[in-house]
Coordinates of C-alpha atoms in Angstrom, one line a residue:
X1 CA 62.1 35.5 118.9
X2 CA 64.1 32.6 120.1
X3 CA 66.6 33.1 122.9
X4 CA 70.2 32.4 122.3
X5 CA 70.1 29.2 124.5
X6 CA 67.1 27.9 122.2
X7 CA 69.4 28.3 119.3
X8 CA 72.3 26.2 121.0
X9 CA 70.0 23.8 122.1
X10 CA 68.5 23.0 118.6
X11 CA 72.2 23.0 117.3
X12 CA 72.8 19.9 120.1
X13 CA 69.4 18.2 118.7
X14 CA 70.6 18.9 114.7
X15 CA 74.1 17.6 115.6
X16 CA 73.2 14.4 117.4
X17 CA 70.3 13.5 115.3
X18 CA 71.9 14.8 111.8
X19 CA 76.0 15.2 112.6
X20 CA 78.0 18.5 112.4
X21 CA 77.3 18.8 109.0
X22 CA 73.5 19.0 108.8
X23 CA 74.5 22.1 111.2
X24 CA 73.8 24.8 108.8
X25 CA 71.3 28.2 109.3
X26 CA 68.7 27.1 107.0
X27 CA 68.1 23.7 108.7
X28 CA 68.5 25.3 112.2
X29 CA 66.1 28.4 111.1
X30 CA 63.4 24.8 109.9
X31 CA 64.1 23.2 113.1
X32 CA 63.3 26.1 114.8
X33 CA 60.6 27.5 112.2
X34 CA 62.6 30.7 112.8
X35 CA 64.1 33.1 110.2
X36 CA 67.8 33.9 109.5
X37 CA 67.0 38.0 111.0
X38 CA 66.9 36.2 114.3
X39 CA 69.9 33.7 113.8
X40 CA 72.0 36.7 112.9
X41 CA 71.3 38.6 116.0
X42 CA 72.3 36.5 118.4
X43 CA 75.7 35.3 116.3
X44 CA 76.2 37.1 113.2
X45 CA 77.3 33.8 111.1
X46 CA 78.3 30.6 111.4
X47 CA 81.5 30.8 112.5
X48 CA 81.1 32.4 116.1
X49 CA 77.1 30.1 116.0
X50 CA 79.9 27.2 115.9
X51 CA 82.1 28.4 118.4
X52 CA 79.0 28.9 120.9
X53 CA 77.5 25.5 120.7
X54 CA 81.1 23.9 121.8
X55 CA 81.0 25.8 124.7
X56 CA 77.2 25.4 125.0
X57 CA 78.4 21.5 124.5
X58 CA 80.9 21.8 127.2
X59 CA 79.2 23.8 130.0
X60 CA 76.2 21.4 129.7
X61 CA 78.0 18.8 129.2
X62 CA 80.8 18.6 131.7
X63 CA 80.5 21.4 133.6
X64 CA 76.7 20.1 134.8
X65 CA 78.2 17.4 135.4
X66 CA 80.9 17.7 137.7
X67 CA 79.0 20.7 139.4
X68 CA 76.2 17.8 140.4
X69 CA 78.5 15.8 141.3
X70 CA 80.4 18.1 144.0
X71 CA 77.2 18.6 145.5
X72 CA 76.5 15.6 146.1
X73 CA 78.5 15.7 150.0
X74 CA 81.5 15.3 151.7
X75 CA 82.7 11.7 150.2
X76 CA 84.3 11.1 147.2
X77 CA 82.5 7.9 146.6
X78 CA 78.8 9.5 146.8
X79 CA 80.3 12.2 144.3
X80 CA 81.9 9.1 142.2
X81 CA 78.1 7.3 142.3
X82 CA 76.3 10.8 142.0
X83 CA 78.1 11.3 138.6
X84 CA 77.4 7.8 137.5
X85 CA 73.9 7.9 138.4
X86 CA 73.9 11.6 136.3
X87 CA 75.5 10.3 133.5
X88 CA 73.3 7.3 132.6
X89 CA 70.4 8.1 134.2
X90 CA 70.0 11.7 133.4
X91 CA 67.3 11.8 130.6
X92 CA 69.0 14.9 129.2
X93 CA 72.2 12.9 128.8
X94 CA 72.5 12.1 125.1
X95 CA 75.2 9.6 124.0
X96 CA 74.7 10.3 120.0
X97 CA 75.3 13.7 120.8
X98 CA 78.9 12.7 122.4
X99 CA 79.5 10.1 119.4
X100 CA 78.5 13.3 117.0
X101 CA 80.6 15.9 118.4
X102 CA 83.4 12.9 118.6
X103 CA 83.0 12.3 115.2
X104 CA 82.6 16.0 114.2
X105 CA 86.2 16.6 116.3
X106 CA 88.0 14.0 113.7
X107 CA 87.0 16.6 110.7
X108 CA 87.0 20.2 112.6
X109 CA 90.1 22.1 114.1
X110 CA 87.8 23.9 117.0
X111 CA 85.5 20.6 117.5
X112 CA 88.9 18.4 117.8
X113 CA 90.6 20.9 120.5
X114 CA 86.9 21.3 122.3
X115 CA 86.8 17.6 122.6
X116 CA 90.6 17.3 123.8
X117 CA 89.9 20.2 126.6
X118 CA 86.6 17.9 127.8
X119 CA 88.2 14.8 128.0
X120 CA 91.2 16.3 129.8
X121 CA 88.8 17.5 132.3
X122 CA 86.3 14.8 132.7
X123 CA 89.4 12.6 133.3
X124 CA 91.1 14.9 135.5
X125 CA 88.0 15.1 137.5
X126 CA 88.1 11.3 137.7
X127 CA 91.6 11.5 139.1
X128 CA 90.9 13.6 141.8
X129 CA 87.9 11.5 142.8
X130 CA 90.1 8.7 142.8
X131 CA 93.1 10.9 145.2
X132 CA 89.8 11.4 147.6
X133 CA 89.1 8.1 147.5
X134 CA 92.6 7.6 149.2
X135 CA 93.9 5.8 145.6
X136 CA 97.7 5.9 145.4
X137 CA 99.3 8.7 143.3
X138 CA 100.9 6.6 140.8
X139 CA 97.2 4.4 140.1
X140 CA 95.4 8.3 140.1
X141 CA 95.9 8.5 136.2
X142 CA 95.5 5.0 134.9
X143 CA 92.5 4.8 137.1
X144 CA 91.0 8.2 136.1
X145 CA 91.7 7.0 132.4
X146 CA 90.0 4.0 132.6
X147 CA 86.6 4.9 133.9
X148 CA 86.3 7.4 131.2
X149 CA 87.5 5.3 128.3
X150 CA 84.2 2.6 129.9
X151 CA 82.1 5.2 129.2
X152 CA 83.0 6.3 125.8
X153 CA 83.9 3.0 124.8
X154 CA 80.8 1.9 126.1
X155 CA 78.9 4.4 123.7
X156 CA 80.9 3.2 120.6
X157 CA 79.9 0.0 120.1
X158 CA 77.2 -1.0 118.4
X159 CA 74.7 -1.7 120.6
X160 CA 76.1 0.5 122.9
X161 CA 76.1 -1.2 126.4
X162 CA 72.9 -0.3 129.0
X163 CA 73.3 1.8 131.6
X164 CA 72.1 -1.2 133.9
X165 CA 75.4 -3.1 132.7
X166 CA 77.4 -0.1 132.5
X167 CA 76.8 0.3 136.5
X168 CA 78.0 -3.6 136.8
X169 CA 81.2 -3.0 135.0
X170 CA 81.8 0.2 137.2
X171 CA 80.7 -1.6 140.2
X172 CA 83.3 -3.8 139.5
X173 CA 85.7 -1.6 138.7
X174 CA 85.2 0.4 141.8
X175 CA 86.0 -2.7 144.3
X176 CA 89.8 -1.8 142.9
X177 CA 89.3 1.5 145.0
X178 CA 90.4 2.1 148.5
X179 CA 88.5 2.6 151.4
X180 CA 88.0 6.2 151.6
X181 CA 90.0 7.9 154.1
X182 CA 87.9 9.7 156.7
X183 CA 89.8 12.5 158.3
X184 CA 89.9 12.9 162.1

């Protein structure tokens, strides 16, 4: 029988290969070459199967994140490049799944308020990196802002932009940041 998380993960591969509405128990049971009697007893239906792979989406896909970055050491600038390096270096980082569960939040109540909770928190992450960094109060939210709408802008456009220019733009976009202040 398949665990729970091997349920949630095929649900991420159906979604970004597929979209949210190829997300249905018989194609999960194929892709898993499963039957429903396992499906149901680890969710019951769709409905709470749905509400699990959000937070499934979210823990993996923030949380991991941000959690890799923080232990990446003391300065906010290793934890800024340790989360850029994760994000578009990572193998496991999938950027049609984040254009699928972005598209899937424009049509879905529970997808759209997941979506808004992770962006709130990748962004507010982003802030704080930048308040570590010694960046000014007032620039903390423009600046958090910014780097994240590279990144998802950067996954929107068709091609979407490499990660090797990606790290030029925030290269660039980093020399705007303070010198980092080191406590004494």
């Amino acid at each position: 029988m398949a665990s729970k998380r091997d349920w949630l993960e095929a649900g991420l591969e159906v979604l970004s290969e597929e979209g949210a509405p190829a997300l249905t128990i018989e194609r999960l049971c194929a892709h898993l070459n499963l039957t429903k009697g396992s499906f149901y007893h680890h969710f019951g239906g769709m409905a709470r199967y749905k509400s699990d792979l959000l937070e499934h989406f979210e823990s993996e896909h923030t949380g991991r994140y941000i959690d890799g970055a923080e232990s990446a050491g003391d300065s906010a600038r290793a934890k800024l490049y340790h989360l850029l390096n994760l994000v578009l270096d990572d193998k496991d980082t999938d950027h049609d799944l984040e254009i699928a569960v972005r598209a899937w939040a424009l049509q879905d109540a529970e997808a759209r308020a997941l979506q808004r909770r992770v962006d709130q928190l990748r962004v507010d992450y982003l802030r704080s990196l930048w308040r570590e960094l010694g960046g000014s109060e007032d620039d903390a939210g423009p600046m958090g802002r910014l780097l994240y709408l590279v990144l998802v802008g950067a996954q929107q456009v068709v091609p979407p932009v490499s990660a090797g220019e990606l790290k030029e733009i925030y290269a660039l976009a980093l020399r705007l940041a303070p010198q980092e202040r080191r406590s004494e």
